Short mmCIF file of C-alpha atoms in Angstrom, two decimals:
data_model
loop_
_atom_site.label_atom_id
_atom_site.label_comp_id
_atom_site.label_asym_id
_atom_site.label_seq_id
_atom_site.Cartn_x
_atom_site.Cartn_y
_atom_site.Cartn_z
CA UNK A 22 -1.13 -134.40 -10.30
CA UNK A 23 -2.80 -134.92 -13.45
CA UNK A 24 -0.45 -134.84 -16.29
CA UNK A 25 -2.51 -135.87 -19.22
CA UNK A 26 -5.66 -137.64 -19.84
CA UNK A 27 -6.65 -140.34 -22.36
CA UNK A 28 -10.39 -140.80 -23.23
CA UNK A 29 -11.72 -143.79 -25.36
CA UNK A 30 -15.10 -143.42 -27.05
CA UNK A 31 -17.26 -146.55 -27.35
CA UNK A 32 -20.09 -145.80 -29.48
CA UNK A 33 -21.92 -149.10 -29.08
CA UNK A 34 -25.46 -149.74 -27.77
CA UNK A 35 -26.43 -152.44 -25.60
CA UNK A 36 -26.94 -154.76 -28.55
CA UNK A 37 -23.31 -153.95 -29.98
CA UNK A 38 -24.96 -152.16 -32.86
CA UNK A 39 -23.26 -148.86 -34.41
CA UNK A 40 -24.49 -146.25 -32.04
CA UNK A 41 -27.91 -144.68 -33.80
CA UNK A 42 -31.00 -144.15 -32.26
CA UNK A 43 -32.93 -145.73 -34.74
CA UNK A 44 -30.77 -148.43 -36.02
CA UNK A 45 -32.06 -151.89 -35.43
CA UNK A 46 -29.95 -154.85 -36.25
CA UNK A 47 -26.54 -155.82 -35.21
CA UNK A 48 -23.29 -155.31 -37.11
CA UNK A 49 -20.84 -157.57 -35.43
CA UNK A 50 -18.42 -157.08 -38.41
CA UNK A 51 -18.05 -153.38 -37.90
CA UNK A 52 -18.11 -153.42 -33.99
CA UNK A 53 -14.71 -155.74 -34.52
CA UNK A 54 -13.46 -153.65 -37.12
CA UNK A 55 -14.04 -150.60 -34.43
CA UNK A 56 -11.98 -152.20 -31.91
CA UNK A 57 -9.41 -152.63 -34.53
CA UNK A 58 -9.39 -148.93 -35.28
CA UNK A 59 -9.25 -148.08 -31.87
CA UNK A 60 -6.02 -149.77 -31.02
CA UNK A 61 -4.36 -148.47 -34.61
CA UNK A 62 -5.46 -144.82 -33.61
CA UNK A 63 -3.52 -145.12 -30.22
CA UNK A 64 -0.44 -145.96 -32.24
CA UNK A 65 -1.00 -143.39 -34.93
CA UNK A 66 -1.50 -140.82 -32.31
CA UNK A 67 1.08 -141.91 -29.56
CA UNK A 68 2.94 -138.52 -30.01
CA UNK A 69 -0.13 -136.47 -29.46
CA UNK A 70 0.36 -135.87 -25.52
CA UNK A 71 4.23 -135.08 -26.15
CA UNK A 72 5.53 -138.12 -23.95
CA UNK A 73 3.59 -136.83 -20.85
CA UNK A 74 2.69 -139.49 -18.37
CA UNK A 75 -1.12 -140.52 -18.88
CA UNK A 76 -2.94 -139.96 -15.27
CA UNK A 77 -6.35 -140.92 -16.08
CA UNK A 78 -7.91 -143.47 -18.62
CA UNK A 79 -11.74 -143.11 -19.35
CA UNK A 80 -13.36 -145.79 -21.52
CA UNK A 81 -16.87 -144.13 -21.94
CA UNK A 82 -18.96 -141.90 -24.00
CA UNK A 83 -21.08 -144.82 -24.58
CA UNK A 84 -21.08 -148.48 -23.50
CA UNK A 85 -17.69 -149.98 -23.30
CA UNK A 86 -19.37 -153.14 -21.23
CA UNK A 87 -21.06 -154.35 -24.30
CA UNK A 88 -17.50 -155.10 -25.24
CA UNK A 89 -15.92 -158.46 -24.49
CA UNK A 90 -13.32 -158.78 -21.86
CA UNK A 91 -10.78 -159.70 -24.17
CA UNK A 92 -11.61 -156.56 -25.99
CA UNK A 93 -11.22 -154.27 -23.22
CA UNK A 94 -8.02 -156.06 -22.07
CA UNK A 95 -6.75 -155.64 -25.79
CA UNK A 96 -7.48 -152.14 -25.74
CA UNK A 97 -6.03 -151.09 -22.20
CA UNK A 98 -2.63 -153.25 -23.51
CA UNK A 99 -2.64 -150.90 -26.20
CA UNK A 100 -2.46 -148.10 -23.95
CA UNK A 101 0.30 -149.47 -21.92
CA UNK A 102 1.97 -150.21 -25.11
CA UNK A 103 2.22 -146.88 -26.72
CA UNK A 104 1.95 -144.49 -23.62
CA UNK A 105 3.45 -143.92 -20.18
CA UNK A 106 0.72 -144.60 -17.72
CA UNK A 107 1.22 -143.68 -14.30
CA UNK A 108 1.46 -146.44 -11.65
CA UNK A 109 -1.41 -144.88 -9.79
CA UNK A 110 -3.42 -143.62 -13.00
CA UNK A 111 -7.20 -143.44 -12.24
CA UNK A 112 -8.67 -146.14 -14.99
CA UNK A 113 -12.61 -145.65 -15.51
CA UNK A 114 -14.95 -148.01 -17.37
CA UNK A 115 -18.73 -146.86 -17.87
CA UNK A 116 -21.27 -149.60 -17.47
CA UNK A 117 -24.91 -150.13 -18.09
CA UNK A 118 -26.43 -152.08 -14.80
CA UNK A 119 -28.07 -154.80 -16.92
CA UNK A 120 -24.39 -155.52 -18.83
CA UNK A 121 -23.28 -156.59 -15.42
CA UNK A 122 -23.29 -160.24 -14.07
CA UNK A 123 -21.10 -162.24 -12.07
CA UNK A 124 -18.62 -163.84 -14.24
CA UNK A 125 -18.32 -160.26 -16.12
CA UNK A 126 -17.76 -158.32 -12.68
CA UNK A 127 -15.34 -161.09 -11.85
CA UNK A 128 -13.26 -160.64 -15.11
CA UNK A 129 -13.59 -157.01 -14.85
CA UNK A 130 -11.78 -157.22 -11.54
CA UNK A 131 -8.98 -158.80 -12.79
CA UNK A 132 -8.44 -156.01 -15.34
CA UNK A 133 -6.63 -152.76 -14.22
CA UNK A 134 -9.87 -150.73 -13.97
CA UNK A 135 -10.09 -148.86 -10.45
CA UNK A 136 -13.31 -146.95 -10.98
CA UNK A 137 -16.53 -147.56 -12.34
CA UNK A 138 -19.23 -145.09 -13.51
CA UNK A 139 -22.74 -146.64 -13.66
CA UNK A 140 -25.58 -145.16 -16.01
CA UNK A 141 -28.26 -145.76 -13.41
CA UNK A 142 -30.42 -142.44 -14.12
CA UNK A 143 -33.05 -143.49 -11.32
CA UNK A 144 -34.24 -146.07 -8.92
CA UNK A 145 -37.74 -145.72 -10.24
CA UNK A 146 -38.97 -148.17 -12.62
CA UNK A 147 -41.57 -145.74 -14.04
CA UNK A 148 -38.87 -143.28 -14.64
CA UNK A 149 -36.50 -145.85 -16.21
CA UNK A 150 -39.55 -146.81 -18.56
CA UNK A 151 -39.95 -143.41 -19.75
CA UNK A 152 -36.16 -142.84 -20.21
CA UNK A 153 -36.17 -146.19 -22.42
CA UNK A 154 -33.67 -147.95 -19.96
CA UNK A 155 -33.55 -151.52 -20.28
CA UNK A 156 -32.45 -152.22 -16.62
CA UNK A 157 -34.87 -151.70 -13.43
CA UNK A 158 -34.48 -150.32 -10.24
CA UNK A 159 -33.69 -153.55 -8.59
CA UNK A 160 -31.02 -154.32 -11.41
CA UNK A 161 -29.42 -151.17 -10.79
CA UNK A 162 -29.01 -151.64 -6.89
CA UNK A 163 -27.88 -155.41 -7.67
CA UNK A 164 -25.47 -154.20 -10.30
CA UNK A 165 -23.50 -151.71 -7.59
CA UNK A 166 -23.65 -154.39 -4.66
CA UNK A 167 -22.23 -156.70 -7.24
CA UNK A 168 -19.09 -154.47 -8.00
CA UNK A 169 -18.71 -154.03 -4.42
CA UNK A 170 -18.43 -157.55 -3.76
CA UNK A 171 -15.88 -157.77 -6.18
CA UNK A 172 -13.87 -155.10 -4.33
CA UNK A 173 -14.61 -151.90 -6.39
CA UNK A 174 -14.67 -149.08 -4.01
CA UNK A 175 -14.69 -146.09 -6.26
CA UNK A 176 -18.03 -146.41 -8.03
CA UNK A 177 -20.04 -143.24 -9.29
CA UNK A 178 -23.71 -143.29 -10.34
CA UNK A 179 -25.51 -141.19 -12.84
CA UNK A 180 -28.91 -139.43 -11.96
CA UNK A 181 -31.43 -137.48 -13.53
CA UNK A 182 -33.98 -135.06 -12.14
CA UNK A 183 -36.42 -132.77 -13.82
CA UNK A 184 -38.24 -135.65 -15.75
CA UNK A 185 -41.74 -134.80 -16.90
CA UNK A 186 -44.30 -135.90 -14.12
CA UNK A 187 -41.66 -136.63 -11.60
CA UNK A 188 -42.30 -135.49 -8.20
CA UNK A 189 -40.07 -134.47 -5.26
CA UNK A 190 -41.15 -137.50 -3.37
CA UNK A 191 -39.94 -139.67 -6.12
CA UNK A 192 -36.66 -137.99 -6.25
CA UNK A 193 -36.33 -138.36 -2.54
CA UNK A 194 -36.46 -141.97 -2.84
CA UNK A 195 -33.73 -142.13 -5.56
CA UNK A 196 -31.50 -139.83 -3.41
CA UNK A 197 -32.15 -142.32 -0.27
CA UNK A 198 -31.33 -145.61 -2.47
CA UNK A 199 -28.19 -143.70 -3.78
CA UNK A 200 -27.03 -142.78 -0.04
CA UNK A 201 -27.75 -146.42 1.18
CA UNK A 202 -25.76 -147.98 -1.59
CA UNK A 203 -22.67 -146.19 0.07
CA UNK A 204 -21.39 -145.23 -3.30
CA UNK A 205 -18.45 -142.59 -3.70
CA UNK A 206 -19.52 -140.60 -6.37
CA UNK A 207 -22.85 -139.07 -7.96
CA UNK A 208 -23.48 -137.05 -11.33
CA UNK A 209 -26.99 -135.54 -11.13
CA UNK A 210 -28.41 -133.90 -14.12
CA UNK A 211 -31.13 -131.68 -15.10
CA UNK A 212 -33.48 -133.29 -17.74
CA UNK A 213 -32.61 -131.15 -21.22
CA UNK A 214 -34.62 -130.70 -24.19
CA UNK A 215 -32.13 -130.93 -26.94
CA UNK A 216 -32.94 -129.41 -30.57
CA UNK A 217 -34.15 -132.38 -32.82
CA UNK A 218 -34.61 -135.02 -30.30
CA UNK A 219 -37.59 -137.41 -29.76
CA UNK A 220 -38.19 -135.60 -26.40
CA UNK A 221 -38.21 -132.16 -27.83
CA UNK A 222 -40.79 -133.15 -30.10
CA UNK A 223 -42.85 -135.06 -27.83
CA UNK A 224 -42.81 -131.79 -25.85
CA UNK A 225 -43.60 -129.69 -28.75
CA UNK A 226 -46.56 -132.34 -29.73
CA UNK A 227 -48.02 -132.18 -26.22
CA UNK A 228 -47.31 -135.90 -25.68
CA UNK A 229 -45.06 -134.82 -22.40
CA UNK A 230 -45.00 -131.81 -20.48
CA UNK A 231 -42.10 -130.11 -19.29
CA UNK A 232 -41.66 -130.22 -15.41
CA UNK A 233 -42.29 -126.74 -13.86
CA UNK A 234 -39.00 -124.58 -13.07
CA UNK A 235 -39.95 -124.39 -9.34
CA UNK A 236 -40.29 -128.36 -8.68
CA UNK A 237 -36.74 -128.66 -10.62
CA UNK A 238 -35.16 -125.95 -8.38
CA UNK A 239 -36.70 -127.70 -5.54
CA UNK A 240 -34.96 -131.21 -6.45
CA UNK A 241 -31.72 -129.42 -6.96
CA UNK A 242 -31.97 -128.10 -3.43
CA UNK A 243 -32.93 -131.54 -2.25
CA UNK A 244 -30.03 -133.07 -4.08
CA UNK A 245 -27.24 -130.48 -2.64
CA UNK A 246 -28.68 -130.66 0.97
CA UNK A 247 -29.29 -134.27 1.29
CA UNK A 248 -25.89 -135.19 -0.25
CA UNK A 249 -24.15 -132.28 1.89
CA UNK A 250 -25.73 -134.07 5.11
CA UNK A 251 -24.23 -137.32 4.10
CA UNK A 252 -20.76 -136.00 3.96
CA UNK A 253 -20.48 -135.51 0.32
CA UNK A 254 -18.41 -132.62 -1.63
CA UNK A 255 -20.28 -130.56 -4.25
CA UNK A 256 -17.46 -129.96 -6.26
CA UNK A 257 -18.74 -129.25 -9.62
CA UNK A 258 -22.32 -128.07 -10.65
CA UNK A 259 -23.55 -131.38 -11.49
CA UNK A 260 -20.90 -133.89 -9.52
CA UNK A 261 -20.69 -134.60 -5.83
CA UNK A 262 -18.26 -137.05 -4.16
CA UNK A 263 -16.82 -138.45 -1.01
CA UNK A 264 -13.98 -136.61 0.28
CA UNK A 265 -10.93 -137.80 -1.90
CA UNK A 266 -13.26 -139.27 -4.78
CA UNK A 267 -13.21 -136.16 -7.16
CA UNK A 268 -13.34 -137.84 -10.75
CA UNK A 269 -9.81 -137.23 -11.66
CA UNK A 270 -10.62 -137.21 -15.45
CA UNK A 271 -13.43 -135.06 -15.56
CA UNK A 272 -11.51 -132.55 -13.17
CA UNK A 273 -8.65 -132.92 -15.84
CA UNK A 274 -11.18 -131.53 -18.44
CA UNK A 275 -12.32 -128.69 -16.01
CA UNK A 276 -8.65 -127.49 -15.24
CA UNK A 277 -7.46 -127.24 -18.70
CA UNK A 278 -5.05 -130.46 -18.64
CA UNK A 279 -4.13 -131.84 -22.17
CA UNK A 280 -6.17 -134.87 -23.20
CA UNK A 281 -6.13 -137.37 -26.31
CA UNK A 282 -9.72 -138.59 -27.37
CA UNK A 283 -9.40 -141.96 -29.70
CA UNK A 284 -12.72 -143.37 -31.66
CA UNK A 285 -15.70 -141.89 -33.39
CA UNK A 286 -16.74 -138.42 -32.59
CA UNK A 287 -13.72 -137.96 -30.00
CA UNK A 288 -12.33 -134.53 -28.82
CA UNK A 289 -8.70 -134.11 -27.95
CA UNK A 290 -7.06 -131.03 -26.52
CA UNK A 291 -3.23 -130.19 -26.44
CA UNK A 292 -3.50 -126.68 -24.96
CA UNK A 293 -3.33 -124.69 -28.14
CA UNK A 294 -5.82 -126.60 -30.21
CA UNK A 295 -8.87 -129.09 -30.14
CA UNK A 296 -9.24 -131.67 -32.36
CA UNK A 297 -12.40 -133.93 -33.26
CA UNK A 298 -12.61 -137.02 -34.95
CA UNK A 299 -15.59 -137.65 -37.58
CA UNK A 300 -18.61 -138.80 -35.77
CA UNK A 301 -19.82 -141.35 -38.34
CA UNK A 302 -18.61 -144.70 -36.92
CA UNK A 303 -18.08 -146.23 -40.26
CA UNK A 304 -16.44 -143.22 -41.73
CA UNK A 305 -14.05 -143.36 -38.79
CA UNK A 306 -13.23 -147.10 -39.21
CA UNK A 307 -12.58 -146.84 -42.89
CA UNK A 308 -10.60 -143.78 -42.74
CA UNK A 309 -8.33 -145.38 -39.92
CA UNK A 310 -7.85 -148.81 -41.85
CA UNK A 311 -6.28 -146.11 -44.69
CA UNK A 312 -3.86 -144.95 -41.98
CA UNK A 313 -5.23 -141.77 -41.45
CA UNK A 314 -7.17 -139.85 -38.53
CA UNK A 315 -10.25 -138.30 -39.95
CA UNK A 316 -10.03 -135.35 -37.62
CA UNK A 317 -10.70 -131.56 -38.06
CA UNK A 318 -8.78 -129.03 -35.71
CA UNK A 319 -9.28 -125.64 -34.27
CA UNK A 320 -6.66 -123.59 -33.22
CA UNK A 321 -7.86 -121.70 -30.05
CA UNK A 322 -7.29 -117.99 -29.79
CA UNK A 323 -6.46 -116.01 -26.55
CA UNK A 324 -10.19 -115.16 -26.69
CA UNK A 325 -11.15 -118.99 -26.97
CA UNK A 326 -8.69 -120.06 -24.33
CA UNK A 327 -9.93 -117.19 -21.69
CA UNK A 328 -13.79 -118.07 -22.25
CA UNK A 329 -12.96 -121.92 -21.55
CA UNK A 330 -10.90 -120.99 -18.32
CA UNK A 331 -13.61 -118.75 -17.08
CA UNK A 332 -16.42 -121.18 -17.94
CA UNK A 333 -14.78 -124.60 -16.66
CA UNK A 334 -13.56 -122.49 -13.83
CA UNK A 335 -16.86 -121.36 -12.51
CA UNK A 336 -18.36 -124.66 -12.90
CA UNK A 337 -16.28 -126.16 -10.14
CA UNK A 338 -16.23 -125.14 -6.20
CA UNK A 339 -12.67 -123.74 -6.94
CA UNK A 340 -13.82 -121.34 -9.10
CA UNK A 341 -11.62 -118.71 -11.26
CA UNK A 342 -8.17 -118.18 -9.94
CA UNK A 343 -7.94 -114.56 -10.57
CA UNK A 344 -3.86 -114.57 -10.19
CA UNK A 345 -3.74 -117.70 -12.69
CA UNK A 346 -6.25 -115.78 -15.12
CA UNK A 347 -3.91 -112.50 -14.92
CA UNK A 348 -1.02 -114.86 -15.43
CA UNK A 349 -2.11 -116.59 -18.43
CA UNK A 350 -4.21 -113.83 -20.13
CA UNK A 351 -2.85 -110.38 -18.69
CA UNK A 352 -4.17 -107.64 -16.24
CA UNK A 353 -6.77 -106.11 -19.07
CA UNK A 354 -8.41 -109.67 -19.07
CA UNK A 355 -8.39 -110.08 -15.31
CA UNK A 356 -9.92 -106.54 -15.01
CA UNK A 357 -12.66 -107.27 -17.77
CA UNK A 358 -13.52 -110.45 -15.60
CA UNK A 359 -13.93 -108.39 -12.66
CA UNK A 360 -15.98 -105.53 -14.26
CA UNK A 361 -18.38 -108.15 -15.91
CA UNK A 362 -18.57 -109.68 -12.38
CA UNK A 363 -19.90 -106.75 -10.62
CA UNK A 364 -23.27 -107.13 -11.03
CA UNK A 365 -23.33 -110.58 -10.06
CA UNK A 366 -21.17 -110.04 -6.88
CA UNK A 367 -23.55 -107.28 -5.77
CA UNK A 368 -26.70 -109.57 -6.07
CA UNK A 369 -24.69 -112.32 -4.42
CA UNK A 370 -24.64 -114.80 -7.44
CA UNK A 371 -20.96 -114.39 -7.35
CA UNK A 372 -18.59 -114.32 -4.26
CA UNK A 373 -14.87 -113.40 -4.45
CA UNK A 374 -12.84 -114.42 -1.80
CA UNK A 375 -8.81 -115.75 -1.17
CA UNK A 376 -8.52 -114.66 -4.73
CA UNK A 377 -11.06 -116.79 -6.33
CA UNK A 378 -14.41 -115.93 -7.90
CA UNK A 379 -17.06 -118.45 -7.47
CA UNK A 380 -20.55 -119.03 -7.94
CA UNK A 381 -22.85 -118.81 -4.79
CA UNK A 382 -25.70 -121.16 -4.02
CA UNK A 383 -28.14 -118.78 -5.80
CA UNK A 384 -25.69 -118.44 -8.58
CA UNK A 385 -25.34 -121.92 -9.46
CA UNK A 386 -29.25 -122.03 -10.30
CA UNK A 387 -28.61 -119.23 -13.03
CA UNK A 388 -25.19 -120.53 -13.81
CA UNK A 389 -25.62 -120.29 -17.59
CA UNK A 390 -26.45 -116.49 -17.48
CA UNK A 391 -23.62 -115.69 -15.13
CA UNK A 392 -21.09 -117.39 -17.38
CA UNK A 393 -22.50 -116.00 -20.51
CA UNK A 394 -21.93 -112.28 -18.77
CA UNK A 395 -18.29 -113.29 -18.15
CA UNK A 396 -17.24 -114.32 -21.71
CA UNK A 397 -15.43 -111.96 -23.95
CA UNK A 398 -16.68 -111.43 -27.54
CA UNK A 399 -14.50 -109.62 -30.39
CA UNK A 400 -11.38 -109.18 -28.05
CA UNK A 401 -13.25 -106.98 -25.63
CA UNK A 402 -10.24 -106.82 -23.12
#
């Protein structure tokens, strides 16, 4: 059982500069101060989880593998000092494939990390070049094998599909390599064109053309079919695992488990409110050095909590537990949810079975719209 989670945000790029897409050069002094600030925030916020046992620890949201092994050890020791950590806690570190070498992995294996998440994205060199990744496909393969040789048996890789000019054949080759590597977990995301990003600007200027929807849908179909055939469980819209290897940390998010996030831009949740730290790394460090946590807090209304319960529940294969929804929010909320679901049930985008409301295969492809239709606005229930 996951009692509470802890998330440590490391907003550094490979060169250890402050995380910024257009920053060149390295501010090692700020990097060192940032690690100091993380350990200080862990002390300042040691009461946030109300004494709950920490069952998952996740170092990520950037590139923790750019830190020295000594810095990583220091962070883990600070967690152990200020929190009660479960003996079987899932402890994950995110890594870039090109940051890993024999000496570093050997040292990582001596630390308490028992899960590694690798930002592979693709096993195609042309696609990696388009994504401005520093590693090659060969380096990604070697990184997985290097981790395996040093005893890591819970490895997750991130993949991306729907890239401009990506073909279904290339996607099949990436999936084939992922399966050949025998990793335990795969997260696969459709490329998104976010506002005010270089990628979106390139699309608007005609520099790149968005992949057609039919091909993207075919890629998702290939993903689900091939991983199912290989014995993977599709337990969340974008996440697949071998039996027994669900990400316990991410599952905690989807099931409303309290967690503490430390670091610039890190978010926290205690069941009643959400809190988020300032995103600017320098501002974060300077505030922590003055003994204060630069954070904003939002108290959640019943409507907020209902919407999050519905949204996160539908993203998972577990779906929405209607009995739990009624217990948490009342009979009127449960009735409202079912009324909103009626058209999607009729069109087989949703299924209600064993007291749970779940997305069907066709519903997953239209999940954003389905979820939006079940949201509550202005205390509708």
